[in-house]
Amino acid sequence: MSEMLTVLYAEDEADIRAVAELALEDEGFELIACASGQEALDRAATLAPDLILLDVMMPGMDGPTTMRALRALPHLADTPVIFMTAKVQPNEVAMYSSLGALGVISKPFDPMGLAEEIRTLMERVNDG
Amino acid sequence: MTARKKSIAAKLQALQQRFITELPARLDDIDQAWQACQQTESSDLLHRLVHSLAGSAGTFGCTRLGERSRELELLIQQRYVSADASVTDMTIEQRVHELRDIAVQGPDNPVREVHKETVIAPPATNKQALIYLLEDDAHLATETAEQLKHFDYRVVTFNDVDALQTVVAQQVPDVLLADIHLPEGADAGPRVAAKLRKGAAQDIPVIFISGHDDWQDRLNAVRAGGQAYLSKPVNFSLLLDELDSVLGKEQVSPYRILIVDDTPLLAEHYADVLQDAGMQTEILNDPVKILDVMPVFHPDLVLMDIYMPDCTGVEAAQVIRQHPAYTNLPIVYLSTEKGLDQQLAALRVGGDDFLQKPIGDAHLVAAVLFRARRFRELTALMNRDSLTGLLNHINLKQALEREIAQAQRRHSSLSFVMLDIDQFKSVNDSYGHPVGDRVIKSLARLLGQRLRKGDIAARYGGEEFALVLPDTEADAARRLIDDLRQQFAQISFAHDSGDFNSTFSAGIASFPAHVEMNDLIAAADSALYQAKHSGRNRVQLDSDD
């Protein structure tokens, strides 16, 4: 998988955004990092990301709300979504999947392994 | 670890530091949210703050803090979302306090340490660069090849275009040196060069040589992508300069950047970023010490925070400027100041540039590098020997003093070499001063080529040179200088009355055997004297008897 993947990313915590940027830069990802779900939604109008990466718990629009709003945009109707969250209950993963998410990356994540984790999840899309 | 992983680890460490610094404030927020929650029964803010800590603490190496936050988050959910009355205020209160106790203990799973690699005097090696020379004048071709060999270049000569093309198809040279006028045509050189450059997978730098120094010739050279143009008769010193520049072999010791910022975390981050870009840094968290550090560290640039508790960066810059020696030193301010007026006011009193925080790594490196380089270039014009481009006598002493201080701080070694061309007076007398100058220049160039980054070479007097070799024990220095001696003896200098060779003698003394600068110089000088007296063309250690 050598082509550049554009990722629309929403995370309210600046520290975690910085870590994700570090972890994905030079790894074949172009990360468009937003500080809120609303910002992601605003920017999405002019973007065609290959993947949407959303923190679940954000003030204002939370991850699932942001996902629904993004999916309502015709050009993002089929864009895969991955949630990132501090996993609280095992059934949450199932819940997010039922919302139509491709998968969940649990926090805390290993910065050195994040790129790989995303690629593995993305392969599911490519495998059909 | 690869360079990339290393750089990521360094940045992660910086972020981890930031996380830890900001942790007490975050815990205060959680405390307050908990107080508010008890009064309003609205748990949203508390839930979010705790959840967020649960998600981030682990990434920054505080695993236990992350786990406990998650447990607390579950309790909050149980109590407020599931309305489970078995979770009491007391339980939550205890858990909130517990977070603080854990936080105080710091990270339990720190981000990987960055290994700072220490460089221990590697042998000065020069990967032989491959040069193809396209020249139909057989005599010039031979002479050029011969001269370049002494400077560690591998030269293959071609007298016609076809042969050159065949060989380039098999192996691309590091540099193509081409005559412009050839039997194949008045612009045969540029034509073949352009064709080869177009066809090659990698860039081939081209230097043109021409007997007709005219506009059309020069234009042809430019259009064929030539990086330099030399007219015949070829001045070898110029040719060597051009080769150095084409091959990027100019010897530059790392730029030294003094960072003055009262926030240690930020200062460390800037230092990491600049070090990754190959610069050397020194951090001052208190501007009061600036004048003590400057004469020792000799910065090429000062990166100055504006807002510091005891004195502002602008005031500190003015104090620096009071010293005539630092009139030209670039001072770059760093601040969150957004107002253009304030920025201009700061620049009026002695700053050179204004960088706004937060600043991207690439922007910081570019802004600093550009100004440090300009400063070096200007200083070089003022401080260097015009014939050789090496440091002059006065600046050598300053450099030596600085390097001794560094060696003392790092508990490392250092060798100082005095080197003198043998019987130079008779070279001047027999062949004339221009030829003497060529001999001096050749030795200077050889030194420049064989020394490492960070080594210092100076023209000490007429035919006398001095070298400062940091991190180098006396024995290693002797091997290096003896190599140089043999190499120099092989360079033949052309003269109408026949070719001749020249030799040098050298004396070496080392730190810490000699701690004082003047002792070190005297010891090297007396070793040189011994080398001269025991027959010249040799290297003498001060510790030998």
XYZ file of C-alpha atoms in Angstrom:
673
model
C 0.000 0.000 0.000
C 2.124 2.831 -1.233
C -0.345 5.509 -2.289
C -0.915 8.497 -0.038
C -4.023 8.237 2.149
C -5.810 11.429 3.062
C -7.241 11.240 6.551
C -9.734 13.685 8.042
C -9.099 13.614 11.770
C -11.015 15.148 14.656
C -9.621 15.179 18.198
C -10.160 17.886 20.781
C -6.956 17.288 22.702
C -4.015 19.123 21.228
C -1.460 16.739 22.753
C -3.077 13.696 21.229
C -3.415 15.465 17.873
C 0.281 16.234 17.981
C 1.118 12.613 18.727
C -1.076 11.385 15.864
C 0.528 13.863 13.492
C 3.959 12.653 14.540
C 2.977 9.040 14.231
C 1.513 9.384 10.750
C 3.730 11.937 9.068
C 6.113 10.332 6.562
C 4.142 7.097 6.824
C 2.105 7.714 3.716
C -0.735 9.608 5.385
C -1.827 13.127 4.824
C -3.476 14.069 8.070
C -6.009 16.888 8.141
C -6.300 17.451 11.856
C -9.294 19.273 13.303
C -9.871 20.328 16.914
C -13.595 19.550 16.916
C -16.299 17.650 15.108
C -17.676 20.942 13.831
C -14.320 21.899 12.341
C -14.116 18.522 10.631
C -17.567 19.053 9.212
C -16.691 22.558 7.994
C -13.560 21.403 6.279
C -15.101 18.248 4.859
C -17.122 20.303 2.383
C -14.044 20.806 0.241
C -12.196 17.570 0.975
C -12.363 14.057 -0.337
C -10.608 12.060 2.378
C -9.921 8.340 2.025
C -10.607 7.851 5.703
C -12.264 9.644 8.606
C -10.705 9.239 12.038
C -12.791 10.485 14.966
C -12.292 10.755 18.676
C -15.493 9.581 20.367
C -15.793 11.906 23.283
C -15.419 15.514 22.251
C -17.196 18.570 23.614
C -19.882 19.890 21.303
C -20.331 17.297 18.571
C -19.123 13.927 19.764
C -17.633 11.328 17.427
C -20.815 9.444 16.506
C -22.699 12.732 15.883
C -19.847 13.980 13.707
C -19.928 10.719 11.784
C -23.632 11.017 11.072
C -23.215 14.619 9.935
C -20.289 13.725 7.680
C -22.065 10.730 6.210
C -24.958 13.018 5.315
C -22.644 14.744 2.828
C -23.129 12.908 -0.462
C -19.400 12.709 -1.281
C -18.639 11.171 2.122
C -21.537 8.729 2.269
C -19.247 5.737 1.806
C -16.001 6.994 3.313
C -14.792 4.584 6.000
C -14.812 5.875 9.581
C -12.590 4.726 12.425
C -13.294 5.781 15.993
C -10.649 6.362 18.594
C -11.611 6.043 22.207
C -10.575 5.018 25.631
C -12.397 1.718 25.541
C -14.897 1.719 28.396
C -17.207 -1.206 27.796
C -16.616 -4.183 25.547
C -20.068 -3.727 24.016
C -19.109 -0.223 22.841
C -17.038 -1.613 20.001
C -20.095 -3.513 18.801
C -22.175 -0.385 19.171
C -19.768 1.693 17.041
C -19.671 -1.035 14.428
C -23.439 -1.013 14.309
C -23.279 2.710 13.560
C -21.322 1.780 10.447
C -17.782 2.368 11.671
C -14.998 0.368 10.122
C -13.376 -0.165 13.477
C -12.217 1.263 16.778
C -8.683 2.100 17.778
C -8.404 2.094 21.520
C -6.640 4.733 23.492
C -3.997 4.991 24.695
C -2.537 4.051 21.354
C 1.079 3.246 20.662
C 2.406 6.130 18.552
C 4.889 3.876 16.787
C 2.170 1.412 15.806
C -0.666 3.745 14.837
C 0.097 3.810 11.110
C 0.133 0.029 11.004
C -3.107 -0.245 12.956
C -4.881 2.057 10.503
C -3.484 0.181 7.513
C -4.698 -3.134 8.904
C -8.211 -1.757 9.373
C -8.144 -0.248 5.883
C -7.302 -3.605 4.356
C -10.742 -4.774 5.424
C -12.215 -2.169 3.091
C -10.009 -3.240 0.234
C -10.735 -6.919 0.783
C -14.388 -6.061 0.292
C 16.711 3.215 15.620
C 16.422 4.895 12.280
C 16.924 8.649 12.109
C 13.187 9.067 11.658
C 12.282 6.907 14.636
C 14.895 8.696 16.649
C 13.515 12.053 15.742
C 9.981 10.897 16.530
C 11.098 9.559 19.883
C 12.747 12.878 20.657
C 9.611 14.790 19.805
C 7.488 12.354 21.793
C 9.714 12.926 24.763
C 9.110 16.626 24.423
C 5.354 16.094 24.242
C 5.519 13.783 27.226
C 7.289 16.506 29.131
C 4.576 18.931 28.200
C 1.862 16.523 29.262
C 3.519 16.058 32.632
C 3.991 19.777 33.105
C 0.350 20.436 32.399
C -0.890 17.513 34.481
C -1.380 19.408 37.779
C -3.602 21.950 36.017
C -5.654 19.148 34.477
C -6.116 17.527 37.864
C -7.235 20.886 39.278
C -9.843 21.018 36.506
C -11.036 17.547 37.431
C -11.259 18.570 41.113
C -13.358 21.576 40.222
C -15.562 19.602 37.891
C -16.169 17.144 40.681
C -17.140 19.934 43.085
C -19.485 21.351 40.480
C -20.897 17.934 39.723
C -21.883 17.421 43.362
C -23.794 20.682 43.337
C -25.461 20.413 39.958
C -25.687 16.646 39.500
C -24.463 17.238 35.953
C -21.566 14.909 35.323
C -20.806 15.796 31.676
C -17.721 17.914 32.224
C -16.278 15.614 34.877
C -16.921 12.606 32.686
C -15.252 14.180 29.691
C -12.168 15.354 31.603
C -11.635 11.961 33.211
C -12.268 10.154 29.951
C -9.783 12.340 28.180
C -7.123 11.657 30.820
C -7.861 7.937 30.511
C -7.184 8.197 26.802
C -4.041 10.259 26.855
C -2.092 9.354 29.999
C -1.051 5.979 28.598
C 0.249 7.483 25.377
C 2.514 9.721 27.411
C 3.922 6.903 29.494
C 1.658 7.233 32.564
C 0.051 3.799 32.287
C -1.219 3.476 35.833
C -2.686 6.970 35.815
C -4.506 6.068 32.607
C -5.892 2.831 34.066
C -7.080 4.496 37.267
C -8.719 7.270 35.255
C -10.588 4.675 33.262
C -11.808 2.972 36.445
C -12.939 6.342 37.725
C -14.718 7.022 34.451
C -16.632 3.740 34.816
C -17.637 4.683 38.366
C -18.889 8.051 37.149
C -20.928 6.349 34.434
C -22.354 3.859 36.933
C -23.301 6.586 39.327
C -24.685 9.208 36.966
C -25.697 7.369 33.790
C -26.858 4.082 35.270
C -27.956 5.802 38.514
C -26.258 3.111 40.568
C -26.527 4.340 44.147
C -23.890 1.895 45.400
C -21.246 4.270 44.031
C -20.998 6.893 46.736
C -19.656 10.435 46.693
C -16.984 9.195 49.034
C -15.785 6.598 46.547
C -15.494 9.101 43.742
C -13.890 11.667 46.013
C -11.229 9.132 47.020
C -10.574 8.156 43.431
C -10.212 11.789 42.360
C -7.601 12.333 45.083
C -5.871 9.116 44.214
C -5.209 10.397 40.686
C -3.126 13.194 42.126
C -1.052 10.793 44.225
C -0.314 8.707 41.171
C 0.448 11.716 39.004
C 3.110 12.906 41.425
C 5.049 9.697 40.852
C 5.606 10.633 37.227
C 5.551 8.362 34.189
C 5.915 4.632 34.896
C 6.493 3.687 31.277
C 8.596 6.469 29.827
C 8.822 7.111 26.120
C 11.951 5.469 24.809
C 15.175 7.272 25.613
C 16.888 8.848 22.673
C 20.412 7.599 22.313
C 22.763 10.396 21.586
C 25.465 8.853 19.467
C 28.948 9.909 20.378
C 31.396 10.300 17.567
C 34.870 9.117 18.379
C 37.407 10.429 15.900
C 36.532 8.375 12.837
C 39.302 8.107 10.274
C 39.045 10.998 7.872
C 37.792 9.231 4.820
C 36.887 10.596 1.477
C 34.845 8.391 -0.748
C 36.616 8.761 -4.056
C 34.420 10.771 -6.369
C 34.370 9.575 -9.972
C 35.039 12.226 -12.575
C 34.746 11.789 -16.346
C 36.915 14.194 -18.270
C 36.044 14.870 -21.913
C 39.059 16.655 -23.421
C 40.701 16.252 -26.828
C 43.924 17.963 -25.761
C 45.878 14.934 -24.539
C 48.403 16.963 -22.570
C 45.765 18.928 -20.669
C 43.777 15.746 -20.049
C 46.762 13.976 -18.489
C 47.791 16.933 -16.381
C 44.270 17.493 -15.053
C 43.796 13.829 -14.227
C 47.164 13.747 -12.474
C 46.418 16.790 -10.319
C 42.954 15.650 -9.352
C 44.233 12.260 -8.265
C 46.184 13.893 -5.487
C 42.966 15.200 -4.080
C 41.369 11.804 -3.964
C 39.377 12.042 -7.155
C 39.188 9.140 -9.564
C 39.463 10.503 -13.094
C 38.672 8.708 -16.352
C 39.587 10.645 -19.482
C 37.860 10.515 -22.884
C 39.004 12.153 -26.074
C 35.830 11.589 -28.037
C 32.128 11.889 -27.498
C 31.149 8.358 -28.504
C 33.461 6.674 -26.040
C 32.101 8.880 -23.255
C 28.496 8.023 -24.108
C 29.213 4.293 -24.099
C 30.800 4.431 -20.672
C 28.172 6.708 -19.109
C 25.566 4.169 -20.189
C 27.331 1.687 -17.914
C 28.318 3.925 -15.045
C 27.263 7.478 -14.287
C 30.039 9.735 -12.936
C 29.743 12.008 -9.910
C 30.844 14.915 -12.069
C 31.374 15.400 -15.798
C 34.172 17.745 -16.757
C 33.831 18.644 -20.423
C 35.646 20.781 -22.947
C 33.256 22.851 -25.067
C 35.116 22.823 -28.392
C 35.842 19.341 -29.651
C 36.690 17.866 -33.031
C 32.981 16.960 -33.290
C 31.973 20.628 -33.252
C 32.262 24.017 -31.558
C 29.480 23.095 -29.133
C 30.013 19.350 -29.024
C 30.710 19.425 -25.268
C 27.445 21.127 -24.244
C 25.458 19.007 -26.713
C 26.672 15.682 -25.384
C 26.404 16.902 -21.779
C 22.774 17.910 -22.272
C 21.989 14.581 -23.906
C 23.658 12.563 -21.131
C 21.954 14.581 -18.403
C 18.591 14.012 -20.035
C 19.114 10.275 -20.417
C 20.577 9.563 -16.985
C 18.463 8.329 -14.099
C 20.318 10.589 -11.684
C 21.583 14.119 -12.016
C 25.049 14.519 -13.519
C 26.671 17.812 -12.505
C 28.724 19.279 -15.355
C 31.653 21.673 -15.291
C 32.745 23.121 -18.646
C 36.218 24.080 -19.751
C 36.781 26.314 -22.726
C 39.587 27.939 -24.660
C 37.233 30.572 -26.100
C 35.896 32.697 -23.349
C 32.974 34.306 -25.188
C 29.256 34.880 -24.748
C 28.065 32.107 -27.051
C 30.285 29.563 -25.345
C 29.100 30.570 -21.900
C 25.489 30.581 -23.029
C 25.864 27.083 -24.471
C 27.312 25.975 -21.166
C 24.411 27.467 -19.218
C 21.833 25.933 -21.542
C 23.408 22.516 -21.186
C 22.957 22.810 -17.425
C 26.611 23.456 -16.637
C 27.220 24.316 -12.984
C 30.501 26.103 -13.649
C 32.563 27.448 -16.505
C 36.340 27.628 -16.440
C 38.475 29.126 -19.174
C 41.810 27.734 -20.229
C 44.497 27.619 -19.056
C 42.722 25.758 -16.268
C 43.379 27.133 -12.818
C 43.407 23.965 -10.723
C 42.607 25.725 -7.494
C 39.462 27.110 -9.069
C 38.601 23.741 -10.524
C 38.997 22.135 -7.109
C 36.820 24.841 -5.544
C 34.124 24.140 -8.102
C 34.354 20.397 -7.530
C 34.011 20.956 -3.795
C 30.955 23.035 -4.322
C 29.371 20.690 -6.873
C 29.976 17.692 -4.648
C 28.839 19.588 -1.565
C 32.079 19.001 0.254
C 32.531 22.390 1.805
C 33.610 21.794 5.353
C 31.248 23.444 7.763
C 31.354 22.890 11.475
C 27.857 22.776 12.990
C 26.178 26.125 13.548
C 26.068 27.021 17.231
C 22.741 28.308 18.486
C 22.224 29.798 21.935
C 18.627 29.365 23.116
C 17.442 31.755 25.818
C 14.023 30.773 27.101
C 12.778 30.600 30.668
C 10.563 27.583 29.872
C 12.910 24.579 29.980
C 10.461 22.358 28.123
C 10.208 24.679 25.128
C 13.926 25.373 25.097
C 14.603 21.634 25.033
C 12.177 21.191 22.191
C 13.837 23.914 20.100
C 17.215 22.385 20.914
C 16.033 18.949 19.749
C 14.663 20.337 16.511
C 17.812 22.329 15.750
C 20.061 19.413 16.686
C 18.124 17.181 14.329
C 18.973 19.688 11.633
C 22.672 19.280 12.476
C 23.141 22.325 14.677
C 24.797 22.559 18.069
C 22.789 24.139 20.868
C 23.229 25.589 24.314
C 20.273 26.411 26.539
C 19.997 29.262 29.017
C 16.874 29.462 31.139
C 18.134 32.598 32.842
C 19.309 35.535 30.713
C 21.587 36.748 33.527
C 24.187 34.200 32.453
C 24.288 35.259 28.799
C 27.543 37.170 29.028
C 29.268 34.235 30.752
C 28.176 31.753 28.141
C 28.777 33.776 24.986
C 32.594 33.904 25.142
C 32.739 30.147 25.740
C 30.069 28.920 23.357
C 30.565 31.470 20.562
C 27.057 31.291 19.163
C 26.356 31.944 15.498
C 22.860 33.008 16.492
C 20.846 33.714 19.644
C 17.243 32.536 19.816
C 15.629 34.768 22.407
C 12.316 34.412 24.189
C 10.698 37.829 24.711
C 8.832 37.320 27.973
C 11.028 36.173 30.813
C 10.536 36.911 34.504
C 13.549 39.057 35.454
C 14.343 40.817 32.225
C 12.756 40.798 28.810
C 14.398 39.344 25.728
C 14.523 42.809 24.215
C 16.503 44.106 27.202
C 18.818 41.106 27.059
C 19.424 41.772 23.346
C 20.376 45.356 24.142
C 22.867 44.189 26.747
C 24.429 41.837 24.170
C 24.641 44.658 21.651
C 26.584 46.825 24.114
C 29.553 44.585 23.405
C 31.318 45.557 20.191
C 32.226 41.918 19.505
C 28.542 41.017 19.182
C 27.405 43.861 16.963
C 26.690 41.559 14.046
C 25.514 38.491 15.937
C 22.003 37.589 14.764
C 19.401 37.715 17.534
C 16.059 36.158 16.681
C 13.093 36.725 18.994
C 10.554 34.058 19.758
C 7.266 35.073 21.219
C 3.550 34.625 21.209
C 3.351 38.382 20.551
C 0.989 38.900 17.680
C 0.864 42.688 17.512
C 2.881 44.041 14.611
C 3.713 47.202 16.591
C 5.245 45.256 19.441
C 7.166 43.096 16.992
C 8.579 46.133 15.223
C 9.450 47.765 18.535
C 11.389 44.645 19.492
C 13.228 44.612 16.177
C 14.173 48.271 16.481
C 16.303 47.572 19.497
C 18.654 44.986 18.197
C 16.704 41.985 17.004
C 17.053 40.567 13.507
C 13.879 38.613 13.145
C 10.713 37.785 14.954
C 9.339 34.268 15.062
C 5.894 33.683 16.427
C 5.127 30.836 18.808
C 3.995 28.197 18.229
C 6.369 27.734 15.373
C 6.622 24.718 13.070
C 9.868 22.770 13.156
C 10.669 23.343 9.502
C 10.042 27.071 9.813
C 12.258 27.311 12.885
C 15.104 25.416 11.232
C 14.899 27.481 8.048
C 14.805 30.830 9.856
C 17.730 29.925 12.088
C 19.840 28.196 9.458
C 19.626 31.030 6.981
C 20.723 33.676 9.456
C 23.450 31.555 11.044
C 24.885 30.802 7.604
C 24.928 34.465 6.613
C 26.659 35.316 9.868
C 29.314 32.663 9.247
C 29.914 33.872 5.720
C 30.358 37.468 6.823
C 32.616 36.492 9.690
C 34.638 34.312 7.343
C 35.269 37.279 5.082
C 36.611 39.181 8.061
C 38.504 36.448 9.867
C 39.971 34.223 7.221
C 43.244 34.146 5.438
C 42.588 35.416 1.925
C 44.950 33.014 0.134
C 43.800 29.758 1.717
C 40.369 30.527 3.160
C 41.591 29.024 6.436
C 41.318 30.810 9.765
C 43.992 33.372 10.511
C 46.339 33.373 13.483
C 44.163 35.416 15.857
C 41.015 33.477 15.159
C 42.817 30.190 15.500
C 43.683 31.086 19.068
C 40.073 31.922 19.798
C 38.954 28.666 18.228
C 41.556 26.684 20.145
C 40.517 28.274 23.417
C 36.896 27.427 22.678
C 37.683 23.827 21.782
C 39.808 23.338 24.907
C 36.897 24.620 26.990
C 34.567 22.183 25.202
C 36.976 19.284 25.733
C 37.210 20.166 29.406
C 33.448 20.183 29.773
C 33.006 16.927 27.904
C 36.059 15.259 29.427
C 37.278 14.453 25.951
C 40.646 14.735 24.291
C 41.975 17.171 21.723
C 45.080 17.349 19.597
C 46.823 20.452 18.363
C 49.103 20.247 15.333
C 51.704 22.708 14.093
C 52.748 22.073 10.540
C 55.403 23.766 8.418
C 56.322 23.338 4.738
C 59.936 22.195 4.460
C 62.467 24.537 2.905
C 59.766 26.773 1.631
C 62.138 29.690 1.186
C 63.991 27.793 -1.513
C 60.672 27.070 -3.312
C 59.983 30.776 -3.418
C 63.557 31.568 -4.433
C 63.738 28.949 -7.191
C 60.266 29.129 -8.660
C 58.879 32.503 -7.635
C 56.161 33.575 -5.220
C 53.150 32.646 -7.390
C 54.350 29.038 -7.396
C 55.001 29.234 -3.646
C 51.432 30.419 -3.188
C 50.211 27.435 -5.168
C 52.078 25.078 -2.864
C 50.503 26.755 0.166
C 47.060 26.604 -1.393
C 47.446 22.935 -2.269
C 48.330 22.052 1.297
C 45.409 24.131 2.576
C 43.089 22.307 0.224
C 44.417 18.915 1.196
C 43.808 19.797 4.860
C 40.317 20.984 4.063
C 39.586 17.717 2.313
C 40.984 15.323 4.843
C 39.762 16.934 8.025
C 36.418 16.146 9.595
C 33.592 18.538 10.169
C 34.422 20.295 13.386
C 38.191 20.081 12.914
C 39.787 23.476 12.537
C 42.599 24.437 10.186
C 44.378 27.783 10.203
C 47.196 29.453 8.372
C 49.381 30.291 11.312
C 52.039 32.290 9.498
C 53.766 32.344 6.077
C 54.202 28.630 5.375
C 53.048 27.489 8.782
C 49.672 25.880 9.506
C 47.887 24.898 12.715
C 45.165 22.305 13.206
C 42.766 21.742 16.081
C 41.397 18.200 16.164
C 38.678 17.786 18.799
C 37.999 14.304 20.247
C 41.322 13.077 18.916
C 44.043 11.365 20.926
C 47.661 12.047 20.062
C 48.161 8.661 18.356
C 45.138 9.055 16.119
C 46.298 12.548 15.228
C 49.723 11.216 14.333
C 48.242 8.621 11.973
C 46.108 11.229 10.270
C 48.910 13.762 9.876
C 51.373 11.132 8.685
C 48.857 10.102 6.004
C 48.553 13.704 4.976
C 52.320 14.050 4.914
C 52.685 11.156 2.486
C 49.872 12.412 0.321
C 51.257 15.923 0.148
C 54.712 14.647 -0.816
C 53.177 13.030 -3.903
C 51.637 16.183 -5.319
C 53.832 17.420 -8.098
C 53.951 21.088 -8.906
C 54.485 22.035 -12.516
C 57.091 24.610 -13.417
C 58.899 25.519 -16.644
C 62.168 24.293 -15.218
C 60.618 20.917 -14.367
C 58.132 19.458 -11.891
C 58.962 19.425 -8.209
C 57.505 18.050 -4.985
C 57.236 19.604 -1.586
C 57.083 18.140 1.940
C 56.111 19.275 5.409
C 57.057 18.562 9.008
C 54.617 18.512 11.892
C 54.566 18.583 15.683
C 51.626 17.382 17.775
C 50.616 18.031 21.382
C 47.420 16.998 23.121
C 44.918 17.948 25.761
C 44.618 16.908 28.616
C 48.394 16.302 28.786
C 48.565 20.090 28.294
C 45.676 21.997 29.771
C 46.679 25.610 29.198
C 46.343 26.882 25.647
C 49.787 28.471 25.587
C 51.424 25.299 26.941
C 49.687 23.287 24.252
C 50.907 25.606 21.496
C 54.444 25.691 22.904
C 54.563 21.889 23.161
C 53.384 21.424 19.560
C 55.850 24.066 18.418
C 58.745 22.371 20.146
C 57.732 18.995 18.664
C 57.744 20.670 15.243
C 61.206 22.014 15.957
C 62.376 18.482 16.754
C 60.825 17.148 13.534
C 62.712 19.765 11.553
C 65.972 18.985 13.309
C 65.768 15.265 12.888
C 65.607 15.591 9.112
C 62.240 17.184 8.084
C 59.355 15.446 6.242
C 58.200 13.756 9.446
C 55.631 13.943 12.236
C 56.721 14.300 15.854
C 54.610 13.816 18.992
C 55.384 16.020 21.953
C 55.232 12.934 24.201
C 58.007 11.170 22.204
C 61.482 11.931 23.410
